[in-house]
JSON list of C-alpha atoms and ligand atoms in Angstrom, two decimals:
[
{"chain": "A", "resi": 1, "resn": "MET", "atom": "CA", "xyz": [-1.97, 5.20, 1.19]},
{"chain": "A", "resi": 2, "resn": "ILE", "atom": "CA", "xyz": [-5.01, 6.67, 2.25]},
{"chain": "A", "resi": 3, "resn": "THR", "atom": "CA", "xyz": [-5.76, 7.11, 5.73]},
{"chain": "A", "resi": 4, "resn": "ILE", "atom": "CA", "xyz": [-9.27, 7.84, 7.35]},
{"chain": "A", "resi": 5, "resn": "ARG", "atom": "CA", "xyz": [-9.40, 10.41, 10.27]},
{"chain": "A", "resi": 6, "resn": "ARG", "atom": "CA", "xyz": [-11.70, 12.72, 12.08]},
{"chain": "A", "resi": 7, "resn": "ALA", "atom": "CA", "xyz": [-12.22, 16.42, 10.41]},
{"chain": "A", "resi": 8, "resn": "ARG", "atom": "CA", "xyz": [-10.77, 19.18, 12.01]},
{"chain": "A", "resi": 9, "resn": "ALA", "atom": "CA", "xyz": [-11.94, 22.91, 11.49]},
{"chain": "A", "resi": 10, "resn": "ALA", "atom": "CA", "xyz": [-9.06, 23.59, 9.32]},
{"chain": "A", "resi": 11, "resn": "ASP", "atom": "CA", "xyz": [-10.03, 20.65, 6.78]},
{"chain": "A", "resi": 12, "resn": "ALA", "atom": "CA", "xyz": [-13.08, 22.41, 5.85]},
{"chain": "A", "resi": 13, "resn": "PRO", "atom": "CA", "xyz": [-11.58, 24.67, 2.80]},
{"chain": "A", "resi": 14, "resn": "ALA", "atom": "CA", "xyz": [-10.32, 21.19, 1.25]},
{"chain": "A", "resi": 15, "resn": "MET", "atom": "CA", "xyz": [-13.57, 19.66, 2.09]},
{"chain": "A", "resi": 16, "resn": "ALA", "atom": "CA", "xyz": [-15.44, 22.17, 0.30]},
{"chain": "A", "resi": 17, "resn": "ARG", "atom": "CA", "xyz": [-13.04, 21.73, -2.71]},
{"chain": "A", "resi": 18, "resn": "VAL", "atom": "CA", "xyz": [-13.78, 18.31, -2.56]},
{"chain": "A", "resi": 19, "resn": "HIS", "atom": "CA", "xyz": [-17.65, 18.96, -2.34]},
{"chain": "A", "resi": 20, "resn": "LEU", "atom": "CA", "xyz": [-16.83, 21.34, -5.73]},
{"chain": "A", "resi": 21, "resn": "ALA", "atom": "CA", "xyz": [-15.30, 18.51, -7.75]},
{"chain": "A", "resi": 22, "resn": "ALA", "atom": "CA", "xyz": [-17.67, 15.85, -6.93]},
{"chain": "A", "resi": 23, "resn": "TRP", "atom": "CA", "xyz": [-20.79, 17.73, -7.18]},
{"chain": "A", "resi": 24, "resn": "ARG", "atom": "CA", "xyz": [-19.73, 19.02, -10.96]},
{"chain": "A", "resi": 25, "resn": "SER", "atom": "CA", "xyz": [-18.69, 15.52, -11.99]},
{"chain": "A", "resi": 26, "resn": "ALA", "atom": "CA", "xyz": [-21.30, 13.18, -10.31]},
{"chain": "A", "resi": 27, "resn": "TYR", "atom": "CA", "xyz": [-24.28, 15.58, -11.23]},
{"chain": "A", "resi": 28, "resn": "ALA", "atom": "CA", "xyz": [-23.20, 16.74, -14.53]},
{"chain": "A", "resi": 29, "resn": "GLY", "atom": "CA", "xyz": [-26.21, 16.46, -16.49]},
{"chain": "A", "resi": 30, "resn": "ILE", "atom": "CA", "xyz": [-28.25, 16.01, -13.58]},
{"chain": "A", "resi": 31, "resn": "LEU", "atom": "CA", "xyz": [-28.48, 19.02, -11.89]},
{"chain": "A", "resi": 32, "resn": "PRO", "atom": "CA", "xyz": [-28.39, 22.29, -14.28]},
{"chain": "A", "resi": 33, "resn": "ALA", "atom": "CA", "xyz": [-25.07, 23.63, -15.41]},
{"chain": "A", "resi": 34, "resn": "GLY", "atom": "CA", "xyz": [-25.39, 27.17, -13.89]},
{"chain": "A", "resi": 35, "resn": "TYR", "atom": "CA", "xyz": [-26.32, 25.77, -10.13]},
{"chain": "A", "resi": 36, "resn": "LEU", "atom": "CA", "xyz": [-23.14, 23.51, -10.47]},
{"chain": "A", "resi": 37, "resn": "ALA", "atom": "CA", "xyz": [-21.11, 26.80, -12.06]},
{"chain": "A", "resi": 38, "resn": "GLY", "atom": "CA", "xyz": [-22.37, 28.92, -8.99]},
{"chain": "A", "resi": 39, "resn": "LEU", "atom": "CA", "xyz": [-21.71, 26.35, -6.22]},
{"chain": "A", "resi": 40, "resn": "SER", "atom": "CA", "xyz": [-19.40, 28.56, -3.64]},
{"chain": "A", "resi": 41, "resn": "ALA", "atom": "CA", "xyz": [-15.91, 26.87, -2.10]},
{"chain": "A", "resi": 42, "resn": "LEU", "atom": "CA", "xyz": [-16.14, 29.95, 0.31]},
{"chain": "A", "resi": 43, "resn": "ARG", "atom": "CA", "xyz": [-19.80, 29.26, 1.40]},
{"chain": "A", "resi": 44, "resn": "GLU", "atom": "CA", "xyz": [-19.86, 25.50, 1.46]},
{"chain": "A", "resi": 45, "resn": "GLY", "atom": "CA", "xyz": [-16.10, 25.72, 3.38]},
{"chain": "A", "resi": 46, "resn": "ALA", "atom": "CA", "xyz": [-17.93, 27.64, 6.30]},
{"chain": "A", "resi": 47, "resn": "ALA", "atom": "CA", "xyz": [-20.87, 25.61, 6.23]},
{"chain": "A", "resi": 48, "resn": "TYR", "atom": "CA", "xyz": [-18.57, 22.56, 6.88]},
{"chain": "A", "resi": 49, "resn": "GLU", "atom": "CA", "xyz": [-16.35, 24.58, 9.51]},
{"chain": "A", "resi": 50, "resn": "GLN", "atom": "CA", "xyz": [-19.75, 25.45, 11.60]},
{"chain": "A", "resi": 51, "resn": "ALA", "atom": "CA", "xyz": [-21.10, 21.89, 11.56]},
{"chain": "A", "resi": 52, "resn": "ILE", "atom": "CA", "xyz": [-17.66, 20.62, 12.82]},
{"chain": "A", "resi": 53, "resn": "LEU", "atom": "CA", "xyz": [-17.13, 23.10, 15.40]},
{"chain": "A", "resi": 54, "resn": "GLU", "atom": "CA", "xyz": [-20.75, 22.56, 16.46]},
{"chain": "A", "resi": 55, "resn": "ARG", "atom": "CA", "xyz": [-21.14, 18.87, 16.42]},
{"chain": "A", "resi": 56, "resn": "ARG", "atom": "CA", "xyz": [-24.71, 19.10, 16.44]},
{"chain": "A", "resi": 57, "resn": "GLY", "atom": "CA", "xyz": [-26.87, 15.99, 17.10]},
{"chain": "A", "resi": 58, "resn": "GLY", "atom": "CA", "xyz": [-23.47, 13.91, 17.27]},
{"chain": "A", "resi": 59, "resn": "HIS", "atom": "CA", "xyz": [-22.62, 15.51, 13.79]},
{"chain": "A", "resi": 60, "resn": "ALA", "atom": "CA", "xyz": [-18.91, 14.24, 12.77]},
{"chain": "A", "resi": 61, "resn": "ALA", "atom": "CA", "xyz": [-16.92, 14.29, 9.67]},
{"chain": "A", "resi": 62, "resn": "PHE", "atom": "CA", "xyz": [-14.50, 11.89, 8.36]},
{"chain": "A", "resi": 63, "resn": "VAL", "atom": "CA", "xyz": [-11.58, 13.16, 5.75]},
{"chain": "A", "resi": 64, "resn": "ALA", "atom": "CA", "xyz": [-9.85, 10.80, 3.68]},
{"chain": "A", "resi": 65, "resn": "VAL", "atom": "CA", "xyz": [-6.29, 11.83, 3.31]},
{"chain": "A", "resi": 66, "resn": "ALA", "atom": "CA", "xyz": [-3.53, 10.85, 0.66]},
{"chain": "A", "resi": 67, "resn": "ASP", "atom": "CA", "xyz": [-0.26, 10.17, 2.70]},
{"chain": "A", "resi": 68, "resn": "GLY", "atom": "CA", "xyz": [2.25, 12.73, 2.08]},
{"chain": "A", "resi": 69, "resn": "PHE", "atom": "CA", "xyz": [0.29, 15.80, 1.68]},
{"chain": "A", "resi": 70, "resn": "GLU", "atom": "CA", "xyz": [-0.44, 17.24, 5.10]},
{"chain": "A", "resi": 71, "resn": "PRO", "atom": "CA", "xyz": [-0.31, 19.52, 6.53]},
{"chain": "A", "resi": 72, "resn": "GLY", "atom": "CA", "xyz": [-2.26, 21.70, 4.65]},
{"chain": "A", "resi": 73, "resn": "GLY", "atom": "CA", "xyz": [-5.58, 20.20, 3.42]},
{"chain": "A", "resi": 74, "resn": "ALA", "atom": "CA", "xyz": [-3.76, 19.45, -0.42]},
{"chain": "A", "resi": 75, "resn": "GLY", "atom": "CA", "xyz": [-4.29, 15.59, 0.44]},
{"chain": "A", "resi": 76, "resn": "VAL", "atom": "CA", "xyz": [-7.92, 15.59, 1.07]},
{"chain": "A", "resi": 77, "resn": "VAL", "atom": "CA", "xyz": [-9.70, 13.16, -1.52]},
{"chain": "A", "resi": 78, "resn": "GLY", "atom": "CA", "xyz": [-13.00, 12.77, 0.08]},
{"chain": "A", "resi": 79, "resn": "PHE", "atom": "CA", "xyz": [-14.82, 13.02, 3.28]},
{"chain": "A", "resi": 80, "resn": "VAL", "atom": "CA", "xyz": [-18.13, 11.38, 4.35]},
{"chain": "A", "resi": 81, "resn": "THR", "atom": "CA", "xyz": [-20.31, 13.40, 7.43]},
{"chain": "A", "resi": 82, "resn": "GLY", "atom": "CA", "xyz": [-23.17, 12.49, 9.63]},
{"chain": "A", "resi": 83, "resn": "GLY", "atom": "CA", "xyz": [-25.21, 12.43, 12.58]},
{"chain": "A", "resi": 84, "resn": "LEU", "atom": "CA", "xyz": [-28.53, 11.65, 14.49]},
{"chain": "A", "resi": 85, "resn": "ALA", "atom": "CA", "xyz": [-31.00, 11.76, 11.82]},
{"chain": "A", "resi": 86, "resn": "ARG", "atom": "CA", "xyz": [-32.44, 15.20, 10.88]},
{"chain": "A", "resi": 87, "resn": "ARG", "atom": "CA", "xyz": [-35.81, 14.17, 10.93]},
{"chain": "A", "resi": 88, "resn": "PRO", "atom": "CA", "xyz": [-37.40, 11.49, 12.74]},
{"chain": "A", "resi": 89, "resn": "GLY", "atom": "CA", "xyz": [-39.24, 7.86, 10.68]},
{"chain": "A", "resi": 90, "resn": "ILE", "atom": "CA", "xyz": [-36.74, 6.26, 8.51]},
{"chain": "A", "resi": 91, "resn": "ALA", "atom": "CA", "xyz": [-34.13, 5.75, 10.60]},
{"chain": "A", "resi": 92, "resn": "GLU", "atom": "CA", "xyz": [-32.08, 6.57, 13.92]},
{"chain": "A", "resi": 93, "resn": "GLY", "atom": "CA", "xyz": [-28.53, 7.58, 12.41]},
{"chain": "A", "resi": 94, "resn": "GLU", "atom": "CA", "xyz": [-27.93, 9.64, 9.07]},
{"chain": "A", "resi": 95, "resn": "VAL", "atom": "CA", "xyz": [-24.87, 9.66, 6.73]},
{"chain": "A", "resi": 96, "resn": "GLU", "atom": "CA", "xyz": [-25.61, 13.40, 5.09]},
{"chain": "A", "resi": 97, "resn": "THR", "atom": "CA", "xyz": [-22.77, 13.76, 2.80]},
{"chain": "A", "resi": 98, "resn": "LEU", "atom": "CA", "xyz": [-20.47, 11.32, 1.17]},
{"chain": "A", "resi": 99, "resn": "TYR", "atom": "CA", "xyz": [-17.74, 12.62, -1.69]},
{"chain": "A", "resi": 100, "resn": "LEU", "atom": "CA", "xyz": [-14.47, 11.35, -3.47]},
{"chain": "A", "resi": 101, "resn": "LEU", "atom": "CA", "xyz": [-12.48, 12.87, -5.94]},
{"chain": "A", "resi": 102, "resn": "ASP", "atom": "CA", "xyz": [-12.71, 10.89, -9.41]},
{"chain": "A", "resi": 103, "resn": "ASP", "atom": "CA", "xyz": [-9.29, 9.84, -8.91]},
{"chain": "A", "resi": 104, "resn": "ALA", "atom": "CA", "xyz": [-9.59, 8.27, -5.56]},
{"chain": "A", "resi": 105, "resn": "GLN", "atom": "CA", "xyz": [-12.76, 6.25, -6.76]},
{"chain": "A", "resi": 106, "resn": "GLY", "atom": "CA", "xyz": [-13.09, 2.46, -7.10]},
{"chain": "A", "resi": 107, "resn": "ARG", "atom": "CA", "xyz": [-10.18, 1.48, -4.18]},
{"chain": "A", "resi": 108, "resn": "GLY", "atom": "CA", "xyz": [-12.41, 0.79, -1.53]},
{"chain": "A", "resi": 109, "resn": "VAL", "atom": "CA", "xyz": [-12.25, 4.23, 0.19]},
{"chain": "A", "resi": 110, "resn": "GLY", "atom": "CA", "xyz": [-16.08, 4.65, -0.20]},
{"chain": "A", "resi": 111, "resn": "ARG", "atom": "CA", "xyz": [-16.29, 1.54, 2.01]},
{"chain": "A", "resi": 112, "resn": "ARG", "atom": "CA", "xyz": [-13.88, 2.71, 4.65]},
{"chain": "A", "resi": 113, "resn": "MET", "atom": "CA", "xyz": [-15.28, 6.53, 4.68]},
{"chain": "A", "resi": 114, "resn": "MET", "atom": "CA", "xyz": [-19.10, 4.07, 5.35]},
{"chain": "A", "resi": 115, "resn": "ARG", "atom": "CA", "xyz": [-17.31, 2.21, 8.37]},
{"chain": "A", "resi": 116, "resn": "ALA", "atom": "CA", "xyz": [-15.94, 5.31, 9.76]},
{"chain": "A", "resi": 117, "resn": "ILE", "atom": "CA", "xyz": [-19.35, 7.08, 9.75]},
{"chain": "A", "resi": 118, "resn": "ALA", "atom": "CA", "xyz": [-21.29, 3.46, 10.71]},
{"chain": "A", "resi": 119, "resn": "SER", "atom": "CA", "xyz": [-19.08, 3.09, 13.72]},
{"chain": "A", "resi": 120, "resn": "HIS", "atom": "CA", "xyz": [-19.54, 6.64, 15.07]},
{"chain": "A", "resi": 121, "resn": "LEU", "atom": "CA", "xyz": [-23.18, 6.68, 14.29]},
{"chain": "A", "resi": 122, "resn": "ALA", "atom": "CA", "xyz": [-23.39, 3.13, 16.65]},
{"chain": "A", "resi": 123, "resn": "SER", "atom": "CA", "xyz": [-21.17, 5.05, 19.35]},
{"chain": "A", "resi": 124, "resn": "LEU", "atom": "CA", "xyz": [-23.98, 7.52, 19.32]},
{"chain": "A", "resi": 125, "resn": "GLY", "atom": "CA", "xyz": [-26.66, 4.68, 20.43]},
{"chain": "A", "resi": 126, "resn": "ALA", "atom": "CA", "xyz": [-28.28, 4.90, 16.74]},
{"chain": "A", "resi": 127, "resn": "GLN", "atom": "CA", "xyz": [-29.88, 1.27, 16.11]},
{"chain": "A", "resi": 128, "resn": "SER", "atom": "CA", "xyz": [-30.40, 1.95, 12.36]},
{"chain": "A", "resi": 129, "resn": "ALA", "atom": "CA", "xyz": [-28.90, 4.29, 9.64]},
{"chain": "A", "resi": 130, "resn": "PHE", "atom": "CA", "xyz": [-30.25, 5.91, 6.44]},
{"chain": "A", "resi": 131, "resn": "ALA", "atom": "CA", "xyz": [-28.68, 8.02, 3.68]},
{"chain": "A", "resi": 132, "resn": "TRP", "atom": "CA", "xyz": [-30.35, 10.35, 0.95]},
{"chain": "A", "resi": 133, "resn": "VAL", "atom": "CA", "xyz": [-29.43, 9.88, -2.17]},
{"chain": "A", "resi": 134, "resn": "LEU", "atom": "CA", "xyz": [-31.14, 11.32, -5.46]},
{"chain": "A", "resi": 135, "resn": "GLU", "atom": "CA", "xyz": [-32.64, 8.92, -7.68]},
{"chain": "A", "resi": 136, "resn": "ALA", "atom": "CA", "xyz": [-30.61, 9.91, -10.69]},
{"chain": "A", "resi": 137, "resn": "ASN", "atom": "CA", "xyz": [-27.47, 9.24, -9.07]},
{"chain": "A", "resi": 138, "resn": "PRO", "atom": "CA", "xyz": [-25.67, 6.17, -10.15]},
{"chain": "A", "resi": 139, "resn": "SER", "atom": "CA", "xyz": [-23.74, 6.14, -6.63]},
{"chain": "A", "resi": 140, "resn": "ARG", "atom": "CA", "xyz": [-27.16, 4.71, -5.15]},
{"chain": "A", "resi": 141, "resn": "TRP", "atom": "CA", "xyz": [-25.74, 1.59, -6.27]},
{"chain": "A", "resi": 142, "resn": "PHE", "atom": "CA", "xyz": [-23.29, 1.87, -3.83]},
{"chain": "A", "resi": 143, "resn": "TYR", "atom": "CA", "xyz": [-25.13, 1.73, -1.01]},
{"chain": "A", "resi": 144, "resn": "GLU", "atom": "CA", "xyz": [-27.40, -1.40, -2.48]},
{"chain": "A", "resi": 145, "resn": "ARG", "atom": "CA", "xyz": [-23.60, -2.99, -2.76]},
{"chain": "A", "resi": 146, "resn": "LEU", "atom": "CA", "xyz": [-23.42, -2.01, 0.96]},
{"chain": "A", "resi": 147, "resn": "GLY", "atom": "CA", "xyz": [-26.60, -4.13, 1.58]},
{"chain": "A", "resi": 148, "resn": "ALA", "atom": "CA", "xyz": [-29.08, -0.83, 2.06]},
{"chain": "A", "resi": 149, "resn": "ARG", "atom": "CA", "xyz": [-32.37, -1.35, 1.37]},
{"chain": "A", "resi": 150, "resn": "LEU", "atom": "CA", "xyz": [-35.03, 1.54, 0.05]},
{"chain": "A", "resi": 151, "resn": "ALA", "atom": "CA", "xyz": [-36.65, 2.87, 2.88]},
{"chain": "A", "resi": 152, "resn": "ALA", "atom": "CA", "xyz": [-38.26, 5.63, 1.16]},
{"chain": "A", "resi": 153, "resn": "ARG", "atom": "CA", "xyz": [-39.04, 7.75, -2.40]},
{"chain": "A", "resi": 154, "resn": "GLU", "atom": "CA", "xyz": [-39.88, 11.27, -2.00]},
{"chain": "A", "resi": 155, "resn": "ALA", "atom": "CA", "xyz": [-40.45, 13.91, -4.98]},
{"chain": "A", "resi": 156, "resn": "ILE", "atom": "CA", "xyz": [-38.71, 16.75, -4.16]},
{"chain": "A", "resi": 157, "resn": "ARG", "atom": "CA", "xyz": [-37.74, 20.44, -5.95]},
{"chain": "A", "resi": 158, "resn": "PHE", "atom": "CA", "xyz": [-33.82, 20.65, -6.17]},
{"chain": "A", "resi": 159, "resn": "ALA", "atom": "CA", "xyz": [-32.25, 23.89, -7.85]},
{"chain": "A", "resi": 160, "resn": "GLY", "atom": "CA", "xyz": [-35.85, 25.05, -9.43]},
{"chain": "A", "resi": 161, "resn": "GLN", "atom": "CA", "xyz": [-36.35, 21.43, -10.73]},
{"chain": "A", "resi": 162, "resn": "PRO", "atom": "CA", "xyz": [-38.17, 18.80, -9.71]},
{"chain": "A", "resi": 163, "resn": "MET", "atom": "CA", "xyz": [-36.41, 15.84, -8.87]},
{"chain": "A", "resi": 164, "resn": "VAL", "atom": "CA", "xyz": [-36.79, 12.31, -6.74]},
{"chain": "A", "resi": 165, "resn": "GLN", "atom": "CA", "xyz": [-34.71, 11.63, -3.83]},
{"chain": "A", "resi": 166, "resn": "LEU", "atom": "CA", "xyz": [-34.42, 8.16, -2.20]},
{"chain": "A", "resi": 167, "resn": "ALA", "atom": "CA", "xyz": [-33.58, 6.97, 1.61]},
{"chain": "A", "resi": 168, "resn": "TYR", "atom": "CA", "xyz": [-31.15, 3.79, 1.56]},
{"chain": "A", "resi": 169, "resn": "ALA", "atom": "CA", "xyz": [-31.56, 2.13, 5.15]},
{"chain": "A", "resi": 170, "resn": "TRP", "atom": "CA", "xyz": [-29.40, -0.03, 7.22]},
{"chain": "A", "resi": 171, "resn": "THR", "atom": "CA", "xyz": [-31.35, -1.95, 9.77]},
{"chain": "A", "resi": 172, "resn": "PRO", "atom": "CA", "xyz": [-30.07, -2.80, 11.98]},
{"chain": "A", "resi": 173, "resn": "ILE", "atom": "CA", "xyz": [-26.82, -0.68, 11.61]},
{"chain": "A", "resi": 174, "resn": "HIS", "atom": "CA", "xyz": [-25.04, -4.08, 12.15]},
{"chain": "A", "resi": 175, "resn": "THR", "atom": "CA", "xyz": [-25.75, -4.53, 8.54]},
{"chain": "A", "resi": 176, "resn": "LEU", "atom": "CA", "xyz": [-23.63, -1.53, 7.49]},
{"chain": "A", "resi": 177, "resn": "LEU", "atom": "CA", "xyz": [-21.10, -2.27, 9.96]},
{"chain": "A", "resi": 178, "resn": "SER", "atom": "CA", "xyz": [-20.64, -6.11, 8.75]},
{"chain": "A", "resi": 179, "resn": "ALA", "atom": "CA", "xyz": [-20.81, -4.79, 4.77]},
{"chain": "A", "resi": 180, "resn": "THR", "atom": "CA", "xyz": [-18.01, -2.48, 5.80]},
{"chain": "A", "resi": 181, "resn": "ALA", "atom": "CA", "xyz": [-15.81, -4.57, 8.21]},
{"chain": "A", "resi": 182, "resn": "VAL", "atom": "CA", "xyz": [-12.28, -4.55, 7.51]},
{"chain": "A", "resi": 183, "resn": "THR", "atom": "CA", "xyz": [-11.75, -7.35, 5.39]},
{"chain": "A", "resi": 184, "resn": "ARG", "atom": "CA", "xyz": [-8.20, -6.86, 3.66]},
{"chain": "A", "resi": 185, "resn": "LEU", "atom": "CA", "xyz": [-5.33, -3.90, 3.52]},
{"chain": "A", "resi": 186, "resn": "PRO", "atom": "CA", "xyz": [-6.30, -0.39, 2.42]},
{"chain": "A", "resi": 187, "resn": "ARG", "atom": "CA", "xyz": [-4.49, 0.13, -0.96]},
{"chain": "B", "resi": 1, "resn": "LIG", "atom": "C1", "xyz": [-20.56, 6.78, -3.99]},
{"chain": "B", "resi": 1, "resn": "LIG", "atom": "C2", "xyz": [-18.86, 6.89, -3.81]},
{"chain": "B", "resi": 1, "resn": "LIG", "atom": "C3", "xyz": [-18.38, 7.53, -2.63]},
{"chain": "B", "resi": 1, "resn": "LIG", "atom": "C4", "xyz": [-17.93, 5.34, -3.79]},
{"chain": "B", "resi": 1, "resn": "LIG", "atom": "O1", "xyz": [-16.76, 5.68, -3.39]},
{"chain": "B", "resi": 1, "resn": "LIG", "atom": "P1", "xyz": [-15.86, 4.29, -4.15]},
{"chain": "B", "resi": 1, "resn": "LIG", "atom": "O2", "xyz": [-14.40, 4.50, -3.28]},
{"chain": "B", "resi": 1, "resn": "LIG", "atom": "O3", "xyz": [-15.74, 4.37, -5.43]},
{"chain": "B", "resi": 1, "resn": "LIG", "atom": "O4", "xyz": [-16.09, 2.75, -3.27]},
{"chain": "B", "resi": 1, "resn": "LIG", "atom": "P2", "xyz": [-15.64, 1.39, -3.21]},
{"chain": "B", "resi": 1, "resn": "LIG", "atom": "O5", "xyz": [-14.30, 1.30, -3.54]},
{"chain": "B", "resi": 1, "resn": "LIG", "atom": "O6", "xyz": [-15.31, 1.82, -1.66]},
{"chain": "B", "resi": 1, "resn": "LIG", "atom": "O7", "xyz": [-16.83, 0.23, -3.88]},
{"chain": "B", "resi": 1, "resn": "LIG", "atom": "C5", "xyz": [-17.31, -0.28, -2.43]},
{"chain": "B", "resi": 1, "resn": "LIG", "atom": "C6", "xyz": [-18.10, -1.11, -3.35]},
{"chain": "B", "resi": 1, "resn": "LIG", "atom": "O8", "xyz": [-19.44, -1.04, -3.44]},
{"chain": "B", "resi": 1, "resn": "LIG", "atom": "C7", "xyz": [-19.11, -0.67, -5.42]},
{"chain": "B", "resi": 1, "resn": "LIG", "atom": "N1", "xyz": [-19.64, 0.05, -5.96]},
{"chain": "B", "resi": 1, "resn": "LIG", "atom": "C8", "xyz": [-19.41, 1.46, -6.06]},
{"chain": "B", "resi": 1, "resn": "LIG", "atom": "N2", "xyz": [-19.43, 2.70, -6.77]},
{"chain": "B", "resi": 1, "resn": "LIG", "atom": "C9", "xyz": [-20.35, 1.81, -7.72]},
{"chain": "B", "resi": 1, "resn": "LIG", "atom": "C10", "xyz": [-21.45, 1.79, -7.92]},
{"chain": "B", "resi": 1, "resn": "LIG", "atom": "N3", "xyz": [-21.59, 3.52, -8.34]},
{"chain": "B", "resi": 1, "resn": "LIG", "atom": "N4", "xyz": [-22.50, 1.11, -8.63]},
{"chain": "B", "resi": 1, "resn": "LIG", "atom": "C11", "xyz": [-22.43, 0.36, -7.82]},
{"chain": "B", "resi": 1, "resn": "LIG", "atom": "N5", "xyz": [-21.60, -0.29, -7.28]},
{"chain": "B", "resi": 1, "resn": "LIG", "atom": "C12", "xyz": [-20.58, 0.84, -7.05]},
{"chain": "B", "resi": 1, "resn": "LIG", "atom": "C13", "xyz": [-17.58, -1.54, -5.65]},
{"chain": "B", "resi": 1, "resn": "LIG", "atom": "O9", "xyz": [-17.67, -2.22, -6.73]},
{"chain": "B", "resi": 1, "resn": "LIG", "atom": "C14", "xyz": [-17.51, -2.38, -4.60]},
{"chain": "B", "resi": 1, "resn": "LIG", "atom": "O10", "xyz": [-18.12, -3.31, -4.47]},
{"chain": "B", "resi": 1, "resn": "LIG", "atom": "P3", "xyz": [-16.97, -4.95, -4.16]},
{"chain": "B", "resi": 1, "resn": "LIG", "atom": "O11", "xyz": [-17.65, -5.25, -3.00]},
{"chain": "B", "resi": 1, "resn": "LIG", "atom": "O12", "xyz": [-17.07, -5.79, -5.34]},
{"chain": "B", "resi": 1, "resn": "LIG", "atom": "O13", "xyz": [-15.94, -4.37, -3.59]},
{"chain": "B", "resi": 1, "resn": "LIG", "atom": "C15", "xyz": [-17.89, 7.67, -4.86]},
{"chain": "B", "resi": 1, "resn": "LIG", "atom": "O14", "xyz": [-18.14, 6.69, -5.93]},
{"chain": "B", "resi": 1, "resn": "LIG", "atom": "C16", "xyz": [-18.40, 9.21, -4.87]},
{"chain": "B", "resi": 1, "resn": "LIG", "atom": "O15", "xyz": [-17.82, 9.62, -4.39]},
{"chain": "B", "resi": 1, "resn": "LIG", "atom": "N6", "xyz": [-19.54, 9.12, -6.29]},
{"chain": "B", "resi": 1, "resn": "LIG", "atom": "C17", "xyz": [-19.59, 10.55, -6.21]},
{"chain": "B", "resi": 1, "resn": "LIG", "atom": "C18", "xyz": [-20.17, 11.66, -4.87]},
{"chain": "B", "resi": 1, "resn": "LIG", "atom": "C19", "xyz": [-21.82, 10.89, -4.94]},
{"chain": "B", "resi": 1, "resn": "LIG", "atom": "O16", "xyz": [-22.66, 11.00, -5.49]},
{"chain": "B", "resi": 1, "resn": "LIG", "atom": "N7", "xyz": [-21.89, 10.58, -3.48]},
{"chain": "B", "resi": 1, "resn": "LIG", "atom": "C20", "xyz": [-23.10, 10.20, -3.02]},
{"chain": "B", "resi": 1, "resn": "LIG", "atom": "C21", "xyz": [-23.94, 11.28, -2.98]},
{"chain": "B", "resi": 1, "resn": "LIG", "atom": "S1", "xyz": [-25.39, 10.61, -1.93]}
]
């Protein structure tokens, strides 16, 4: 079984491992291979640790952990982070990252992680929420499946390439809370 719980600073190295694996899988063919190869677990881990400790703007992280692997972080199969929106104009709360190892996908864990961050954002007083996603990332259909509406489209440069990013929003945030409501036992 997989449990979702608030992340601790000690989870940061495991979160970084999931980050690298998810990026190298999800963004293969979308981002340059050299960029993906150059991702650093040490750098990402330090950033996640700092974010967990600082809690800037109500920032929080939740990890999905496969039972039987604690302690040591080996069981972390995914995580979600978010807080109050980093820039105004789209929605009040922001889902900043959402990653799951390939093996753990398709079993409802993504929805449960979105439930955790949605509840957290609502507890901060956010009346609405959004997430950025690259247009080329098929995971954007996951957000649509959870009831999000396209709220913004932006041309950006990422990893030295022109790309398009989309903001998907849940307004009001209750649309996300409803779409992620517990309706069945976790698998
Ligand atoms: C996006 C992600 C977290 C989804 O997690 P998941 O556990 O596989 O999703 P769930 O099993 O909870 O799926 C919930 C629903 O969304 C649907 N869904 C999931 N991924 C989907 C996709 N890519 N396209 C369309 N629908 C999708 C499921 O079919 C399910 O529908 P249901 O209501 O019929 O049950 C996961 O695929 C992932 O980590 N992807 C790679 C990293 C990434 O791109 N993250 C987003 C960066 S912005």
